[in-house]
Coordinates of C-alpha atoms in Angstrom, one line a residue:
Chain A
A1 CA -14.9 -8.0 10.3
Q2 CA -13.3 -4.8 9.2
S3 CA -13.4 -3.6 5.7
V4 CA -13.0 -0.6 3.4
A5 CA -14.6 0.2 0.1
Q6 CA -13.9 2.6 -2.7
P7 CA -17.1 2.7 -4.6
E8 CA -15.7 4.4 -7.8
D9 CA -13.3 2.7 -10.1
Q10 CA -12.6 5.9 -11.8
V11 CA -13.2 9.6 -11.2
N12 CA -12.9 12.2 -14.0
V13 CA -12.5 15.9 -13.1
A14 CA -11.6 19.0 -15.1
E15 CA -8.5 20.8 -14.1
G16 CA -9.2 23.6 -11.6
N17 CA -12.4 22.0 -10.4
P18 CA -12.7 20.5 -6.9
L19 CA -12.2 16.7 -6.6
T20 CA -13.5 14.1 -4.3
V21 CA -12.4 10.4 -4.1
K22 CA -14.8 8.4 -1.9
C23 CA -14.0 5.9 0.8
T24 CA -16.3 4.1 3.2
Y25 CA -15.2 1.8 6.0
S26 CA -16.6 -0.7 8.5
V27 CA -14.8 -1.3 11.8
S28 CA -15.4 -2.3 15.3
G29 CA -14.1 0.4 17.6
N30 CA -12.3 3.5 16.6
P31 CA -11.1 3.7 13.0
Y32 CA -7.6 4.5 11.9
L33 CA -7.8 5.6 8.2
F34 CA -5.2 6.3 5.6
W35 CA -4.9 7.6 2.0
Y36 CA -2.1 6.7 -0.3
V37 CA -1.4 7.8 -3.9
Q38 CA 0.3 5.8 -6.6
Y39 CA 1.7 7.4 -9.7
P40 CA 2.4 5.3 -12.8
N41 CA 5.3 2.9 -12.3
R42 CA 5.9 4.1 -8.8
G43 CA 5.3 2.8 -5.2
L44 CA 2.5 4.0 -3.0
Q45 CA 3.1 7.3 -1.3
F46 CA 1.5 8.2 2.0
L47 CA -0.8 11.3 1.8
L48 CA -2.6 11.5 5.1
K49 CA -4.1 9.6 8.0
Y50 CA -6.9 10.0 10.5
I51 CA -6.2 8.9 14.0
T52 CA -8.4 11.1 16.3
G53 CA -9.4 14.7 16.8
D54 CA -10.3 17.1 14.0
N55 CA -12.5 15.6 11.4
L56 CA -10.7 17.5 8.6
V57 CA -7.2 16.1 8.0
K58 CA -4.7 17.9 5.9
G59 CA -2.0 16.1 4.0
S60 CA 0.5 16.3 1.2
Y61 CA 0.2 18.0 -2.2
G62 CA -2.8 20.1 -1.0
F63 CA -5.0 17.1 -0.3
E64 CA -7.3 16.8 2.7
A65 CA -9.8 14.2 3.9
E66 CA -13.0 14.5 5.8
F67 CA -13.8 11.9 8.4
N68 CA -17.5 11.4 9.0
K69 CA -18.3 9.0 11.7
S70 CA -22.1 8.9 11.2
Q71 CA -21.6 8.0 7.5
T72 CA -18.6 5.9 8.1
S73 CA -16.7 7.7 5.4
F74 CA -13.3 9.2 4.8
H75 CA -13.4 11.0 1.5
L76 CA -10.3 12.5 0.0
K77 CA -10.7 16.1 -1.4
K78 CA -8.8 18.9 -3.1
P79 CA -10.2 22.3 -3.8
S80 CA -8.6 22.7 -7.2
A81 CA -7.4 19.7 -9.2
L82 CA -4.2 19.7 -11.2
V83 CA -3.4 17.5 -14.2
S84 CA -0.5 16.1 -12.2
D85 CA -3.0 14.8 -9.6
S86 CA -3.9 12.1 -12.1
A87 CA -3.0 8.8 -10.4
L88 CA -4.4 5.8 -8.5
Y89 CA -5.6 6.5 -5.0
F90 CA -5.9 3.9 -2.2
C91 CA -7.9 4.2 1.0
A92 CA -6.9 1.8 3.9
V93 CA -8.1 1.1 7.4
R94 CA -6.2 -0.4 10.3
D95 CA -7.2 -4.0 11.1
M96 CA -7.4 -4.0 14.8
D97 CA -8.0 -7.8 14.9
S98 CA -4.9 -8.9 12.9
N99 CA -1.6 -7.4 14.1
Y100 CA -2.7 -3.9 13.0
Q101 CA -2.2 -4.6 9.4
L102 CA -3.8 -2.3 6.8
I103 CA -6.9 -3.4 4.9
W104 CA -6.8 -1.8 1.5
G105 CA -9.5 -0.6 -0.9
A106 CA -9.4 -1.6 -4.5
G107 CA -8.2 1.8 -5.6
T108 CA -9.7 4.7 -7.6
K109 CA -8.2 6.0 -10.7
L110 CA -8.3 9.8 -10.8
I111 CA -8.1 11.4 -14.2
I112 CA -7.8 15.2 -14.4
K113 CA -8.5 16.6 -17.8
P114 CA -6.9 19.9 -19.0
Chain B
D1 CA 15.5 11.8 2.7
A2 CA 15.0 8.2 4.1
R3 CA 13.5 5.8 1.6
V4 CA 12.8 2.1 1.2
T5 CA 14.9 0.7 -1.5
Q6 CA 14.2 -2.4 -3.6
T7 CA 16.3 -4.4 -6.0
P8 CA 16.0 -5.3 -8.7
R9 CA 13.6 -2.9 -10.2
H10 CA 12.8 -5.1 -13.1
K11 CA 13.2 -8.9 -13.5
V12 CA 12.4 -11.1 -16.4
T13 CA 12.9 -14.8 -15.9
E14 CA 11.7 -18.1 -17.3
M15 CA 9.3 -20.4 -15.6
G16 CA 11.0 -22.7 -13.1
Q17 CA 13.8 -20.3 -12.2
E18 CA 14.4 -18.9 -8.7
V19 CA 13.7 -15.3 -8.1
T20 CA 15.1 -13.3 -5.2
M21 CA 13.9 -9.8 -4.4
R22 CA 15.6 -7.6 -1.8
C23 CA 14.4 -4.7 0.3
Q24 CA 16.2 -2.3 2.5
P25 CA 13.8 -0.8 5.0
I26 CA 14.1 2.7 6.4
L27 CA 16.8 2.8 9.1
G28 CA 15.2 2.4 12.5
H29 CA 11.9 1.0 11.2
N30 CA 10.9 -2.2 13.0
T31 CA 8.2 -3.5 10.7
V32 CA 8.5 -4.8 7.1
F33 CA 5.7 -5.8 4.7
W34 CA 5.8 -7.5 1.4
Y35 CA 2.9 -6.8 -1.0
R36 CA 2.0 -8.0 -4.5
Q37 CA 0.0 -5.9 -6.9
T38 CA -1.8 -7.2 -9.9
M39 CA -4.6 -5.7 -12.1
M40 CA -6.9 -8.6 -11.2
Q41 CA -6.2 -8.9 -7.4
G42 CA -5.2 -5.4 -6.5
L43 CA -2.8 -5.1 -3.5
E44 CA -2.3 -8.3 -1.5
L45 CA -0.3 -8.6 1.7
L46 CA 2.2 -11.5 1.4
A47 CA 4.2 -11.3 4.6
Y48 CA 4.6 -9.0 7.6
F49 CA 7.7 -8.9 9.9
R50 CA 8.1 -7.1 13.2
N51 CA 11.5 -6.8 14.8
R52 CA 12.7 -9.3 12.1
A53 CA 10.2 -12.0 13.3
P54 CA 7.5 -13.1 10.9
L55 CA 4.0 -12.1 12.2
D56 CA 1.9 -13.1 9.3
D57 CA 2.6 -14.9 6.1
S58 CA -0.8 -16.3 5.5
G59 CA -1.1 -14.5 2.2
M60 CA 1.9 -16.2 0.7
P61 CA 1.9 -19.4 -1.3
K62 CA 4.0 -21.6 1.1
D63 CA 5.1 -24.2 -1.5
R64 CA 7.0 -21.7 -3.6
F65 CA 7.4 -18.4 -1.7
S66 CA 9.6 -17.7 1.3
A67 CA 10.4 -14.4 3.1
E68 CA 13.2 -13.7 5.5
M69 CA 14.9 -10.9 7.3
P70 CA 18.6 -11.9 7.7
D71 CA 19.2 -8.7 9.5
A72 CA 17.5 -5.4 10.3
T73 CA 18.7 -3.8 7.0
L74 CA 17.6 -6.5 4.6
A75 CA 14.4 -8.3 3.8
T76 CA 14.2 -10.9 1.1
L77 CA 11.4 -12.5 -0.9
K78 CA 12.1 -15.7 -2.8
I79 CA 10.1 -17.6 -5.3
Q80 CA 11.2 -21.1 -6.3
P81 CA 10.2 -22.3 -8.8
S82 CA 8.6 -19.3 -10.4
E83 CA 5.5 -19.5 -12.5
P84 CA 3.9 -17.2 -15.1
R85 CA 1.1 -16.4 -12.6
D86 CA 3.7 -14.9 -10.3
S87 CA 4.1 -12.0 -12.8
A88 CA 3.3 -8.9 -10.8
V89 CA 4.8 -5.9 -9.1
Y90 CA 6.2 -6.7 -5.6
F91 CA 6.4 -3.9 -3.1
C92 CA 8.2 -3.8 0.2
A93 CA 7.1 -1.3 2.8
S94 CA 8.4 -0.5 6.2
G95 CA 7.0 1.2 9.3
G96 CA 7.8 2.1 12.8
D97 CA 6.4 0.1 15.7
G98 CA 3.5 -1.4 13.8
G99 CA 1.0 0.1 16.2
R100 CA -2.4 1.5 15.4
T101 CA -1.2 4.9 14.4
D102 CA 1.9 3.7 12.5
T103 CA 2.4 4.7 8.8
Q104 CA 3.8 2.3 6.1
Y105 CA 6.3 3.7 3.6
F106 CA 6.6 1.9 0.3
G107 CA 9.6 1.2 -1.9
P108 CA 9.5 1.6 -5.7
G109 CA 8.7 -2.0 -6.3
T110 CA 10.1 -4.9 -8.3
R111 CA 8.3 -5.6 -11.6
L112 CA 8.5 -9.4 -12.2
T113 CA 7.7 -11.0 -15.5
V114 CA 7.8 -14.8 -15.6
L115 CA 7.8 -16.2 -19.2

């Protein structure tokens, strides 16, 4: 069975510092991985996805994610955090066994302190 | 700027009443998803349509929930009768062909409160 995990409920980072939001996955076959962000009282917004190729994927708002096959991870990163990055972040993996639906992580609340 | 739209944005109703939520997917998208988000359960998939045909509604309570796509520009989610435990934010998302590389785009959600 395929699954995705976000091991941290909350991540606290000081403004200007680099940030990492962790995601690990378990799939049979090639993984297709996604990151979304949800600001308060808003819908989820697509940030980036890994399909194949370069292990470093660049996305919206200066975010990037590093795919690591040996560690089965897809961590979201940003070199310098902004207070406006404070939001809920979701990792998802494509379910290749069930109509290509997305399997969602529980979400990580990112808090950037000034 | 193509977006998924949802109406209403907020709905307060009393237990036992019928609730209808509507979604207009992005023009040209062939897949539509209904999700429910709560603090306790997180994000749950309720229903999934491709080319207006239901592919999966296993996450939906069948006795009270129903989802349809009367045409390519409208998806509906109905709850009848509603119960307090249905209080949640309901999201609609749409995507292209629903293939392995496809991206889902979410609407702003309908916040439902059942008293």
